[in-house]
Amino acid sequence: MNVGFIGLGIMGQPMARNALSAGFAVAVYDRMESRCDALRAAGAVVLHSAAEVSASADVVITMVPDTAAVEDVLFSAGGVAEGIRPGAVVIDMSTISPQATEQFAARLREKSVEMLDAPVSGGEPGAIAGTLSIMVGGARPVLDRFLPLLQSMGKRIVYCGGNGAGQKTKVVNQIVGSLNLLATIEGLRVAKAAGLDLPEVVQAVAGGAAGSWMLSNLGPKIIAGDFNPGFSIRLHAKDLRLANEFTQQLGLDTPGTSLAHRLFEEAMKQGLENLGNQGLYKLWSD
Amino acid sequence: MNVGFIGLGIMGQPMARNALSAGFAVAVYDRMESRCDALRAAGAVVLHSAAEVSASADVVITMVPDTAAVEDVLFSAGGVAEGIRPGAVVIDMSTISPQATEQFAARLREKSVEMLDAPVSGGEPGAIAGTLSIMVGGARPVLDRFLPLLQSMGKRIVYCGGNGAGQKTKVVNQIVGSLNLLATIEGLRVAKAAGLDLPEVVQAVAGGAAGSWMLSNLGPKIIAGDFNPGFSIRLHAKDLRLANEFTQQLGLDTPGTSLAHRLFEEAMKQGLENLGNQGLYKLWSD
């Protein structure tokens, strides 16, 4: 099976590498050519446009920052839609608008190309270890066909429903994760101000009813002053913009999402965008 | 070792039973005598006041609803302080004010009685299984002496510092847990409004970076419409009042805690106090 992989950022790079390691023939493209070097060294074919990558692919994976970038890589000149063959499949693993996803799927279907939305959770560590959670929307038989490919990148592949359902599930994931992160940050701020031993606090809290992935994984980073991005504030803020938009369209009162959205926008304003999302901690000076 | 156990509610009852099962001689007291029946049947001695329970005890455990109840059980007529022997120890496993805890410890020390604050996390399931997290403040040698007793009730016993440090850690725990619970509730509300399959959503989200104890344990209850209390809204609201008070005294801006506090007070106003804390979900009619 020929796999085209477009977008070799923090997430895309290890994901493409895991597909390669699992024995898939992988051709890659990224606008920043230097990002392709490591994949080339690992045995991937490096090509020079999304259209080129698509021309020989049975399946094209896109892993880019946002809705506009997916639209661009799919439908602009030199994009996927220009090169892809009828019967091939696009799997968009980016996190983007559920509604836009439905539209992109419809546009691709006009070219006899099926699309899956398959956004991921688990961050850089999950991408590297191949243990991502993958939330899939689209036609189930298409998922079944490409399950081994997704299994090379993720451990938990959940079918969520038709086109867009993966992205909707990801919105839910980001709402839950954002508030868990805020919980971790606020808890550690209070612990610090109370004069408690922070690693002991994490040990005490993480094992009980207040435990979370965020506390266990990002808590120790915050304590160590490590604000390097596994997942950046910029991308997290983008996801919360999507989430906020989506809950408003649904007409829901979501005070938690609103708060998280507001705090991440504030972090953007304060120039924290390139920190990891645990850097939201720096919004407060205490 | 003779153990006195005061307060046989949802938490105290299984905790006392686990101490009994581990081979400790346990004498119990609860204001509601019917609550003592099961413990009597399991081999505990049932007595008729906190003072009586304390008179023969090497250690007295208190597990009651709030700060006022602890003060009452310790210092009112017929209370612990009236009966307890010099050299005995009080372990308060309730969740109460850190500041009041420091004062209670000082008052008991005048009677040559050491006190540990040892609030727990893990809810009713953790109390039944004997897998609670226990956050301990007080003198370390006192903790060391009673470690086997605490180990009969909990799996993770963490020493947090001097008198009050256990309660401070518990405040942190409740802040983190409350926001994780709000995350779970808001995520499920969005998922439902988006027409997603809720059990699939929990499966997809719980295994990744947005995973939490709340999502894995209370998410399925919410989906099943099970709002029975493992931990009640009333007690959770009480804990958030403590948390809010504590963060204000520290002079911190804690928007997440404030939001959770406001929502739980609203749930109290709407008459949801006897539901489990997952019943916060019912605050919204969508």
Coordinates of C-alpha atoms in Angstrom, one line a residue:
Chain A
M1 CA 0.0 0.0 0.0
N2 CA 1.4 3.4 -1.0
V3 CA 0.9 6.0 1.6
G4 CA 1.3 9.7 1.0
F5 CA 2.0 11.8 4.1
I6 CA 1.7 15.6 4.1
G7 CA 2.7 17.7 7.1
L8 CA 5.8 16.7 9.1
G9 CA 5.5 18.9 12.2
I10 CA 5.9 17.8 15.9
M11 CA 3.1 15.2 15.4
G12 CA 3.3 14.3 11.7
Q13 CA 7.0 13.5 11.8
P14 CA 6.9 10.6 14.3
M15 CA 3.5 9.4 12.9
A16 CA 5.0 9.1 9.4
R17 CA 8.0 7.3 10.8
N18 CA 5.8 4.8 12.6
A19 CA 3.9 4.1 9.4
L20 CA 7.3 3.5 7.7
S21 CA 8.5 1.3 10.5
A22 CA 5.4 -0.8 10.1
G23 CA 6.4 -1.6 6.5
F24 CA 4.2 0.9 4.6
A25 CA 5.7 2.6 1.5
V26 CA 5.6 6.2 2.5
A27 CA 6.1 9.3 0.3
V28 CA 6.2 12.6 2.2
Y29 CA 5.8 16.3 1.6
D30 CA 6.1 19.3 3.8
R31 CA 6.3 23.0 2.8
M32 CA 9.5 23.2 4.8
E33 CA 11.7 20.8 3.0
S34 CA 14.2 20.5 5.9
R35 CA 11.5 18.7 7.9
C36 CA 11.7 15.9 5.3
D37 CA 15.4 15.0 6.0
A38 CA 14.8 12.6 8.9
L39 CA 12.1 10.8 7.0
R40 CA 14.3 10.5 3.9
A41 CA 17.0 9.0 6.0
A42 CA 14.5 6.6 7.5
G43 CA 13.5 5.4 4.0
A44 CA 10.7 7.6 2.9
V45 CA 10.4 9.1 -0.6
V46 CA 10.5 12.9 -0.4
L47 CA 8.4 14.7 -3.1
H48 CA 7.8 18.3 -3.9
S49 CA 4.1 19.0 -3.7
A50 CA 0.9 17.6 -2.2
A51 CA -0.2 16.7 -5.8
E52 CA 2.9 14.7 -6.5
V53 CA 2.5 12.8 -3.2
S54 CA -1.1 12.1 -4.1
A55 CA -0.5 10.9 -7.6
S56 CA 0.9 7.5 -6.7
A57 CA -0.9 7.1 -3.3
D58 CA -3.6 4.7 -2.3
V59 CA -4.1 6.8 0.7
V60 CA -3.0 10.4 1.5
I61 CA -2.7 11.4 5.2
T62 CA -2.8 15.1 6.0
M63 CA -1.4 16.4 9.3
V64 CA -1.4 20.1 9.3
P65 CA -2.1 22.9 11.7
D66 CA -5.7 24.1 11.0
T67 CA -8.8 24.2 8.8
A68 CA -7.3 26.7 6.4
A69 CA -4.1 24.6 6.0
V70 CA -6.2 21.5 5.3
E71 CA -8.3 23.4 2.7
D72 CA -5.1 24.7 1.1
V73 CA -3.3 21.3 1.0
L74 CA -6.3 19.6 -0.4
F75 CA -7.7 22.1 -2.9
S76 CA -5.2 24.8 -3.9
A77 CA -3.0 24.6 -7.0
G78 CA -0.6 21.7 -6.6
G79 CA -2.8 20.3 -3.9
V80 CA -4.1 16.8 -3.2
A81 CA -7.2 17.0 -5.2
E82 CA -5.1 17.9 -8.3
G83 CA -3.1 14.7 -8.1
I84 CA -5.2 12.1 -6.4
R85 CA -6.6 9.1 -8.3
P86 CA -10.3 8.1 -8.2
G87 CA -10.7 5.3 -5.6
A88 CA -7.9 6.6 -3.4
V89 CA -8.7 7.9 0.1
V90 CA -7.8 11.0 2.1
I91 CA -7.3 10.6 5.8
D92 CA -7.1 14.0 7.5
M93 CA -5.5 13.5 10.9
S94 CA -5.4 17.3 11.7
T95 CA -7.7 18.8 14.2
I96 CA -10.1 21.1 12.2
S97 CA -13.7 22.3 12.0
P98 CA -16.3 19.5 11.9
Q99 CA -18.4 21.5 9.5
A100 CA -15.5 22.2 7.1
T101 CA -14.6 18.5 7.3
E102 CA -18.1 17.6 6.0
Q103 CA -17.7 20.1 3.1
F104 CA -14.2 18.8 2.2
A105 CA -15.5 15.2 2.2
A106 CA -18.3 16.2 -0.1
R107 CA -15.9 18.0 -2.5
L108 CA -13.6 15.0 -2.6
R109 CA -16.5 12.6 -3.2
E110 CA -17.1 14.5 -6.5
K111 CA -13.7 13.1 -7.5
S112 CA -14.6 9.6 -6.3
V113 CA -12.3 10.0 -3.4
E114 CA -13.5 9.0 0.1
M115 CA -12.3 10.9 3.1
L116 CA -11.9 10.0 6.7
D117 CA -11.5 12.5 9.5
A118 CA -9.1 11.0 12.0
P119 CA -7.9 13.5 14.5
V120 CA -5.6 12.3 17.3
S121 CA -5.0 12.7 21.0
G122 CA -2.0 11.8 23.0
G123 CA 0.4 14.6 22.1
E124 CA 4.0 14.2 21.0
P125 CA 4.8 11.4 23.4
G126 CA 1.8 9.4 22.0
A127 CA 2.9 10.2 18.4
I128 CA 6.4 9.0 19.1
A129 CA 5.3 5.8 20.9
G130 CA 2.6 5.0 18.4
T131 CA 0.0 5.0 21.1
L132 CA -2.3 7.9 20.0
S133 CA -6.0 7.8 20.4
I134 CA -7.5 8.2 16.9
M135 CA -11.1 9.4 16.5
V136 CA -12.5 8.4 13.1
G137 CA -15.4 9.8 11.1
G138 CA -16.4 8.7 7.7
A139 CA -17.6 5.4 6.1
R140 CA -16.9 2.4 8.3
P141 CA -15.7 0.1 5.4
V142 CA -13.1 2.8 4.5
L143 CA -11.9 2.7 8.1
D144 CA -11.7 -1.1 8.1
R145 CA -9.6 -1.0 4.9
F146 CA -7.0 1.4 6.5
L147 CA -7.1 0.1 10.0
P148 CA -3.6 -1.5 9.9
L149 CA -2.2 1.9 8.8
L150 CA -3.9 3.7 11.6
Q151 CA -2.8 1.0 14.0
S152 CA 0.8 1.7 13.1
M153 CA 0.3 5.2 14.6
G154 CA -2.2 4.7 17.4
K155 CA -3.3 2.2 20.0
R156 CA -7.0 3.2 20.4
I157 CA -8.8 3.7 17.1
V158 CA -12.5 4.5 17.8
Y159 CA -15.1 4.8 15.0
C160 CA -17.2 7.8 15.8
G161 CA -19.7 8.0 13.0
G162 CA -20.0 9.7 9.5
N163 CA -17.8 12.4 8.1
G164 CA -17.1 15.0 10.8
A165 CA -17.9 12.7 13.7
G166 CA -14.2 12.2 14.4
Q167 CA -13.7 16.0 14.5
K168 CA -16.7 16.4 16.8
T169 CA -15.3 13.8 19.1
K170 CA -12.0 15.6 19.1
V171 CA -13.7 18.9 20.0
V172 CA -15.1 17.0 23.0
N173 CA -11.6 15.7 23.7
Q174 CA -10.2 19.2 23.7
I175 CA -12.8 20.6 26.0
V176 CA -12.2 17.8 28.5
G177 CA -8.4 18.1 28.2
S178 CA -8.4 21.9 28.4
L179 CA -10.3 21.8 31.7
N180 CA -8.1 19.0 33.0
L181 CA -5.1 21.1 32.2
L182 CA -6.6 24.2 33.9
A183 CA -7.3 21.9 36.9
T184 CA -3.7 20.8 37.0
I185 CA -2.3 24.4 36.7
E186 CA -4.7 25.9 39.3
G187 CA -4.0 23.0 41.7
L188 CA -0.3 23.4 41.5
R189 CA -0.6 27.2 41.9
V190 CA -2.6 26.8 45.1
A191 CA -0.2 24.1 46.3
K192 CA 2.8 26.3 45.7
A193 CA 1.2 29.3 47.5
A194 CA 0.3 27.0 50.4
G195 CA 3.9 26.0 50.8
L196 CA 3.4 22.4 50.0
D197 CA 5.9 20.1 48.4
L198 CA 4.8 20.0 44.8
P199 CA 6.0 16.5 43.7
E200 CA 4.4 15.1 46.9
V201 CA 1.2 16.8 45.9
V202 CA 1.2 15.3 42.5
Q203 CA 1.9 11.9 44.0
A204 CA -1.0 12.3 46.4
V205 CA -3.5 13.7 44.0
A206 CA -2.7 11.8 40.8
G207 CA -3.6 8.4 42.2
G208 CA -7.1 9.2 43.4
A209 CA -10.4 10.6 42.1
A210 CA -8.7 13.8 40.9
G211 CA -6.2 12.0 38.8
S212 CA -5.7 12.8 35.1
W213 CA -3.3 12.4 32.2
M214 CA -2.7 16.1 32.4
L215 CA -1.7 16.0 36.1
S216 CA 0.5 13.0 35.7
N217 CA 2.2 14.1 32.5
L218 CA 2.2 17.9 32.5
G219 CA 2.3 18.4 36.3
P220 CA 5.9 17.2 36.7
K221 CA 6.9 19.3 33.7
I222 CA 5.4 22.5 35.2
I223 CA 7.1 21.7 38.5
A224 CA 10.4 21.2 36.7
G225 CA 10.0 24.5 34.8
D226 CA 9.9 22.6 31.5
F227 CA 7.6 24.6 29.2
N228 CA 8.8 23.0 25.9
P229 CA 5.9 22.1 23.6
G230 CA 4.6 18.6 23.3
F231 CA 1.5 20.5 22.1
S232 CA 1.8 24.3 21.8
I233 CA -0.3 27.0 23.3
R234 CA -0.9 28.3 19.7
L235 CA -2.4 25.0 18.6
H236 CA -4.3 24.5 21.9
A237 CA -5.8 28.0 21.5
K238 CA -6.8 27.2 17.9
D239 CA -8.5 24.0 19.1
L240 CA -10.4 26.0 21.8
R241 CA -11.5 28.5 19.1
L242 CA -12.9 25.6 17.2
A243 CA -14.6 24.2 20.4
N244 CA -16.1 27.6 21.3
E245 CA -17.4 28.1 17.8
F246 CA -18.9 24.6 17.8
T247 CA -20.6 24.8 21.2
Q248 CA -22.0 28.2 20.2
Q249 CA -23.5 26.7 17.0
L250 CA -25.0 24.0 19.1
G251 CA -26.5 26.7 21.3
L252 CA -25.0 25.4 24.5
D253 CA -24.0 27.2 27.7
T254 CA -20.5 25.9 28.3
P255 CA -18.9 28.0 31.0
G256 CA -15.8 25.7 31.3
T257 CA -15.0 25.9 27.6
S258 CA -15.6 29.7 27.6
L259 CA -13.2 30.1 30.5
A260 CA -10.5 27.9 29.0
H261 CA -10.9 29.7 25.6
R262 CA -10.6 33.1 27.3
L263 CA -7.4 32.0 29.2
F264 CA -5.7 30.6 26.2
E265 CA -6.5 33.8 24.2
E266 CA -5.0 35.7 27.0
A267 CA -1.9 33.5 26.9
M268 CA -1.6 34.2 23.1
K269 CA -1.8 38.0 23.8
Q270 CA 1.0 37.7 26.4
G271 CA 3.3 36.1 23.8
L272 CA 3.2 32.6 25.3
E273 CA 2.2 31.0 22.0
N274 CA 5.3 28.9 21.4
L275 CA 5.4 27.3 24.8
G276 CA 3.8 24.0 25.4
N277 CA 0.2 24.1 26.6
Q278 CA 1.4 23.6 30.2
G279 CA 2.9 27.1 29.8
L280 CA -0.6 28.4 30.5
Y281 CA 0.7 28.2 34.1
K282 CA 2.8 31.4 33.3
L283 CA -0.4 33.4 32.8
W284 CA -0.2 34.0 36.6
S285 CA 2.8 35.5 38.2
D286 CA 2.4 33.8 41.6
Chain B
M1 CA -4.0 -1.6 69.1
N2 CA -7.4 -0.2 70.1
V3 CA -9.0 1.9 67.4
G4 CA -11.9 4.3 68.0
F5 CA -13.9 5.2 64.9
I6 CA -16.3 8.1 64.9
G7 CA -18.6 8.8 61.9
L8 CA -20.0 5.9 59.9
G9 CA -21.4 7.6 56.7
I10 CA -20.8 6.6 53.1
M11 CA -17.1 6.8 53.6
G12 CA -16.6 6.0 57.3
Q13 CA -18.6 2.8 57.2
P14 CA -16.4 0.9 54.7
M15 CA -13.2 2.4 56.1
A16 CA -14.0 1.2 59.6
R17 CA -14.9 -2.2 58.2
N18 CA -11.5 -2.4 56.4
A19 CA -9.7 -1.6 59.7
L20 CA -11.6 -4.4 61.3
S21 CA -10.8 -6.8 58.6
A22 CA -7.2 -6.0 58.9
G23 CA -7.3 -7.2 62.5
F24 CA -7.6 -4.0 64.5
A25 CA -9.9 -3.9 67.5
V26 CA -12.4 -1.3 66.5
A27 CA -14.9 0.5 68.7
V28 CA -17.4 2.8 66.8
Y29 CA -19.7 5.6 67.4
D30 CA -22.1 7.5 65.2
R31 CA -24.9 9.9 66.2
M32 CA -27.3 7.8 64.1
E33 CA -27.1 4.5 65.9
S34 CA -28.6 2.5 63.1
R35 CA -25.4 3.2 61.1
C36 CA -23.6 1.1 63.7
D37 CA -25.5 -2.1 63.0
A38 CA -23.4 -3.4 60.1
L39 CA -20.2 -2.7 62.0
R40 CA -21.5 -4.5 65.1
A41 CA -22.4 -7.5 63.0
A42 CA -18.8 -7.4 61.6
G43 CA -17.3 -7.5 65.1
A44 CA -16.9 -3.9 66.2
V45 CA -17.8 -2.7 69.7
V46 CA -20.6 -0.1 69.5
L47 CA -20.4 2.7 72.1
H48 CA -22.6 5.6 72.9
S49 CA -20.5 8.7 72.7
A50 CA -17.3 10.0 71.2
A51 CA -15.9 10.3 74.8
E52 CA -16.6 6.6 75.5
V53 CA -15.0 5.5 72.2
S54 CA -11.9 7.6 73.1
A55 CA -11.5 6.3 76.7
S56 CA -10.0 3.0 75.7
A57 CA -8.5 4.0 72.4
D58 CA -4.9 4.2 71.4
V59 CA -6.0 6.1 68.3
V60 CA -9.3 7.8 67.5
I61 CA -10.3 8.3 63.9
T62 CA -12.9 10.9 63.0
M63 CA -14.8 10.8 59.7
V64 CA -17.5 13.4 59.7
P65 CA -19.0 15.9 57.2
D66 CA -17.4 19.3 58.0
T67 CA -15.3 21.6 60.2
A68 CA -18.1 22.2 62.6
A69 CA -18.8 18.5 63.0
V70 CA -15.1 17.8 63.7
E71 CA -15.0 20.6 66.3
D72 CA -18.2 19.3 67.8
V73 CA -17.1 15.6 68.0
L74 CA -13.7 16.6 69.4
F75 CA -14.5 19.4 71.9
S76 CA -18.2 19.4 72.8
A77 CA -19.6 17.7 76.0
G78 CA -19.2 14.0 75.5
G79 CA -16.6 14.6 72.9
V80 CA -13.2 13.0 72.2
A81 CA -11.2 15.5 74.3
E82 CA -13.3 14.6 77.3
G83 CA -12.4 10.9 77.1
I84 CA -9.1 10.5 75.4
R85 CA -6.0 9.5 77.3
P86 CA -2.7 11.5 77.2
G87 CA -0.4 9.8 74.6
A88 CA -3.3 8.7 72.4
V89 CA -3.6 10.1 68.9
V90 CA -6.5 11.6 66.9
I91 CA -6.5 11.1 63.2
D92 CA -9.1 13.3 61.5
M93 CA -9.9 11.8 58.1
S94 CA -12.7 14.3 57.4
T95 CA -12.1 17.1 54.8
I96 CA -12.1 20.3 56.8
S97 CA -10.5 23.8 57.0
P98 CA -6.7 23.6 57.1
Q99 CA -6.6 26.6 59.5
A100 CA -9.1 25.0 61.9
T101 CA -7.1 21.8 61.7
E102 CA -4.0 23.7 63.0
Q103 CA -6.1 25.1 65.9
F104 CA -7.6 21.7 66.8
A105 CA -4.1 20.1 66.8
A106 CA -2.9 22.9 69.1
R107 CA -5.8 22.4 71.5
L108 CA -5.3 18.6 71.6
R109 CA -1.6 19.0 72.2
E110 CA -2.5 20.8 75.5
K111 CA -3.9 17.4 76.5
S112 CA -0.7 15.6 75.3
V113 CA -2.7 14.2 72.4
E114 CA -1.1 14.4 69.0
M115 CA -3.3 14.9 65.9
L116 CA -2.9 13.9 62.3
D117 CA -5.0 15.4 59.5
A118 CA -5.5 12.6 57.0
P119 CA -8.3 13.5 54.5
V120 CA -8.9 11.0 51.7
S121 CA -9.6 10.8 48.0
G122 CA -11.1 8.0 46.0
G123 CA -14.7 8.3 46.9
E124 CA -17.0 5.4 48.0
P125 CA -15.5 2.9 45.6
G126 CA -12.0 3.6 47.0
A127 CA -13.3 3.4 50.6
I128 CA -14.9 0.0 49.9
A129 CA -11.9 -1.4 48.1
G130 CA -9.4 0.0 50.7
T131 CA -7.6 1.9 47.9
L132 CA -8.1 5.5 49.1
S133 CA -5.4 8.1 48.7
I134 CA -4.6 9.5 52.1
M135 CA -3.0 12.9 52.5
V136 CA -1.4 13.2 55.9
G137 CA -0.4 16.3 57.9
G138 CA 1.2 16.2 61.4
A139 CA 4.4 14.8 62.9
R140 CA 6.0 12.2 60.8
P141 CA 6.8 9.8 63.7
V142 CA 3.1 9.7 64.5
L143 CA 2.3 8.8 60.9
D144 CA 4.9 6.1 61.0
R145 CA 3.4 4.6 64.1
F146 CA -0.1 4.4 62.6
L147 CA 0.9 3.6 59.0
P148 CA -0.4 0.0 59.2
L149 CA -3.8 1.3 60.3
L150 CA -4.0 3.8 57.4
Q151 CA -2.8 1.1 55.0
S152 CA -5.8 -1.0 56.0
M153 CA -8.0 1.8 54.4
G154 CA -5.8 3.3 51.7
K155 CA -3.3 2.4 49.1
R156 CA -1.4 5.6 48.7
I157 CA -0.5 7.3 51.9
V158 CA 1.4 10.5 51.3
Y159 CA 3.1 12.5 54.0
C160 CA 2.4 16.2 53.2
G161 CA 4.0 18.1 56.1
G162 CA 3.0 19.5 59.5
N163 CA -0.5 19.8 60.9
G164 CA -2.9 21.1 58.3
A165 CA -0.7 20.1 55.3
G166 CA -2.9 17.1 54.6
Q167 CA -6.0 19.3 54.5
K168 CA -4.2 21.8 52.2
T169 CA -3.3 19.0 49.9
K170 CA -6.9 17.9 50.0
V171 CA -8.0 21.4 49.0
V172 CA -5.7 21.1 46.0
N173 CA -7.2 17.6 45.3
Q174 CA -10.7 19.0 45.3
I175 CA -9.8 21.9 43.0
V176 CA -8.3 19.5 40.5
G177 CA -11.1 17.0 40.9
S178 CA -13.9 19.6 40.5
L179 CA -12.5 20.9 37.3
N180 CA -12.0 17.4 36.0
L181 CA -15.6 16.7 36.8
L182 CA -16.8 19.9 35.1
A183 CA -14.6 18.8 32.1
T184 CA -16.4 15.4 32.0
I185 CA -19.8 17.0 32.3
E186 CA -19.3 19.7 29.7
G187 CA -17.7 17.2 27.3
L188 CA -20.6 14.8 27.5
R189 CA -23.1 17.7 27.1
V190 CA -21.4 18.8 23.9
A191 CA -21.1 15.2 22.7
K192 CA -24.8 14.6 23.3
A193 CA -25.8 17.8 21.5
A194 CA -23.5 16.9 18.6
G195 CA -25.4 13.6 18.2
L196 CA -22.3 11.4 19.1
D197 CA -22.5 8.0 20.6
L198 CA -21.6 8.8 24.2
P199 CA -20.0 5.5 25.3
E200 CA -17.8 5.6 22.2
V201 CA -16.9 9.2 23.1
V202 CA -15.8 8.1 26.6
Q203 CA -13.8 5.2 25.1
A204 CA -12.1 7.5 22.6
V205 CA -11.3 10.3 25.0
A206 CA -10.5 8.5 28.2
G207 CA -7.5 6.7 26.8
G208 CA -5.6 9.8 25.6
A209 CA -4.4 13.1 26.9
A210 CA -7.9 14.1 28.1
G211 CA -8.3 11.0 30.3
S212 CA -9.2 11.3 33.9
W213 CA -10.6 9.3 36.8
M214 CA -13.7 11.4 36.6
L215 CA -14.3 10.7 33.0
S216 CA -13.6 7.0 33.3
N217 CA -15.6 6.5 36.5
L218 CA -18.4 9.2 36.5
G219 CA -18.8 9.5 32.7
P220 CA -20.4 6.1 32.4
K221 CA -22.7 6.8 35.4
I222 CA -23.9 10.1 33.8
I223 CA -24.5 8.3 30.5
A224 CA -26.5 5.6 32.3
G225 CA -28.5 8.3 34.2
D226 CA -27.1 7.0 37.5
F227 CA -26.9 10.0 39.8
N228 CA -26.6 8.1 43.1
P229 CA -24.0 9.5 45.4
G230 CA -20.5 8.0 45.7
F231 CA -19.8 11.6 46.9
S232 CA -22.7 14.0 47.2
I233 CA -23.2 17.4 45.7
R234 CA -23.7 18.7 49.2
L235 CA -20.2 17.5 50.4
H236 CA -18.6 18.6 47.1
A237 CA -20.1 22.1 47.5
K238 CA -18.8 22.2 51.1
D239 CA -15.3 21.3 49.8
L240 CA -15.4 24.0 47.2
R241 CA -16.5 26.5 49.8
L242 CA -13.4 25.5 51.8
A243 CA -11.2 25.7 48.6
N244 CA -12.6 29.1 47.7
E245 CA -12.0 30.4 51.2
F246 CA -8.5 29.0 51.2
T247 CA -7.5 30.5 47.8
Q248 CA -8.9 33.9 48.7
Q249 CA -6.9 33.8 51.9
L250 CA -3.8 33.1 49.8
G251 CA -4.7 36.0 47.6
L252 CA -4.8 34.0 44.4
D253 CA -6.8 34.6 41.3
T254 CA -8.3 31.1 40.7
P255 CA -10.9 31.4 37.9
G256 CA -11.4 27.6 37.6
T257 CA -12.1 27.2 41.4
S258 CA -14.4 30.2 41.3
L259 CA -16.4 28.7 38.4
A260 CA -16.7 25.3 40.0
H261 CA -17.7 26.9 43.3
R262 CA -20.4 29.0 41.6
L263 CA -21.8 26.0 39.7
F264 CA -22.0 23.8 42.8
E265 CA -23.7 26.5 44.8
E266 CA -26.2 26.8 41.9
A267 CA -26.7 23.1 42.1
M268 CA -27.4 23.4 45.8
K269 CA -30.0 26.1 45.1
Q270 CA -31.7 23.9 42.6
G271 CA -32.2 21.2 45.1
L272 CA -29.6 18.7 43.7
E273 CA -27.7 18.4 47.0
N274 CA -28.4 14.7 47.6
L275 CA -27.4 13.6 44.2
G276 CA -23.9 12.3 43.6
N277 CA -21.5 15.0 42.4
Q278 CA -21.9 13.7 38.8
G279 CA -25.4 15.2 39.2
L280 CA -24.0 18.6 38.4
Y281 CA -24.8 17.5 34.9
K282 CA -28.4 18.2 35.7
L283 CA -27.7 21.9 36.1
W284 CA -28.3 22.2 32.4
S285 CA -31.4 21.0 30.7
D286 CA -29.9 20.2 27.3

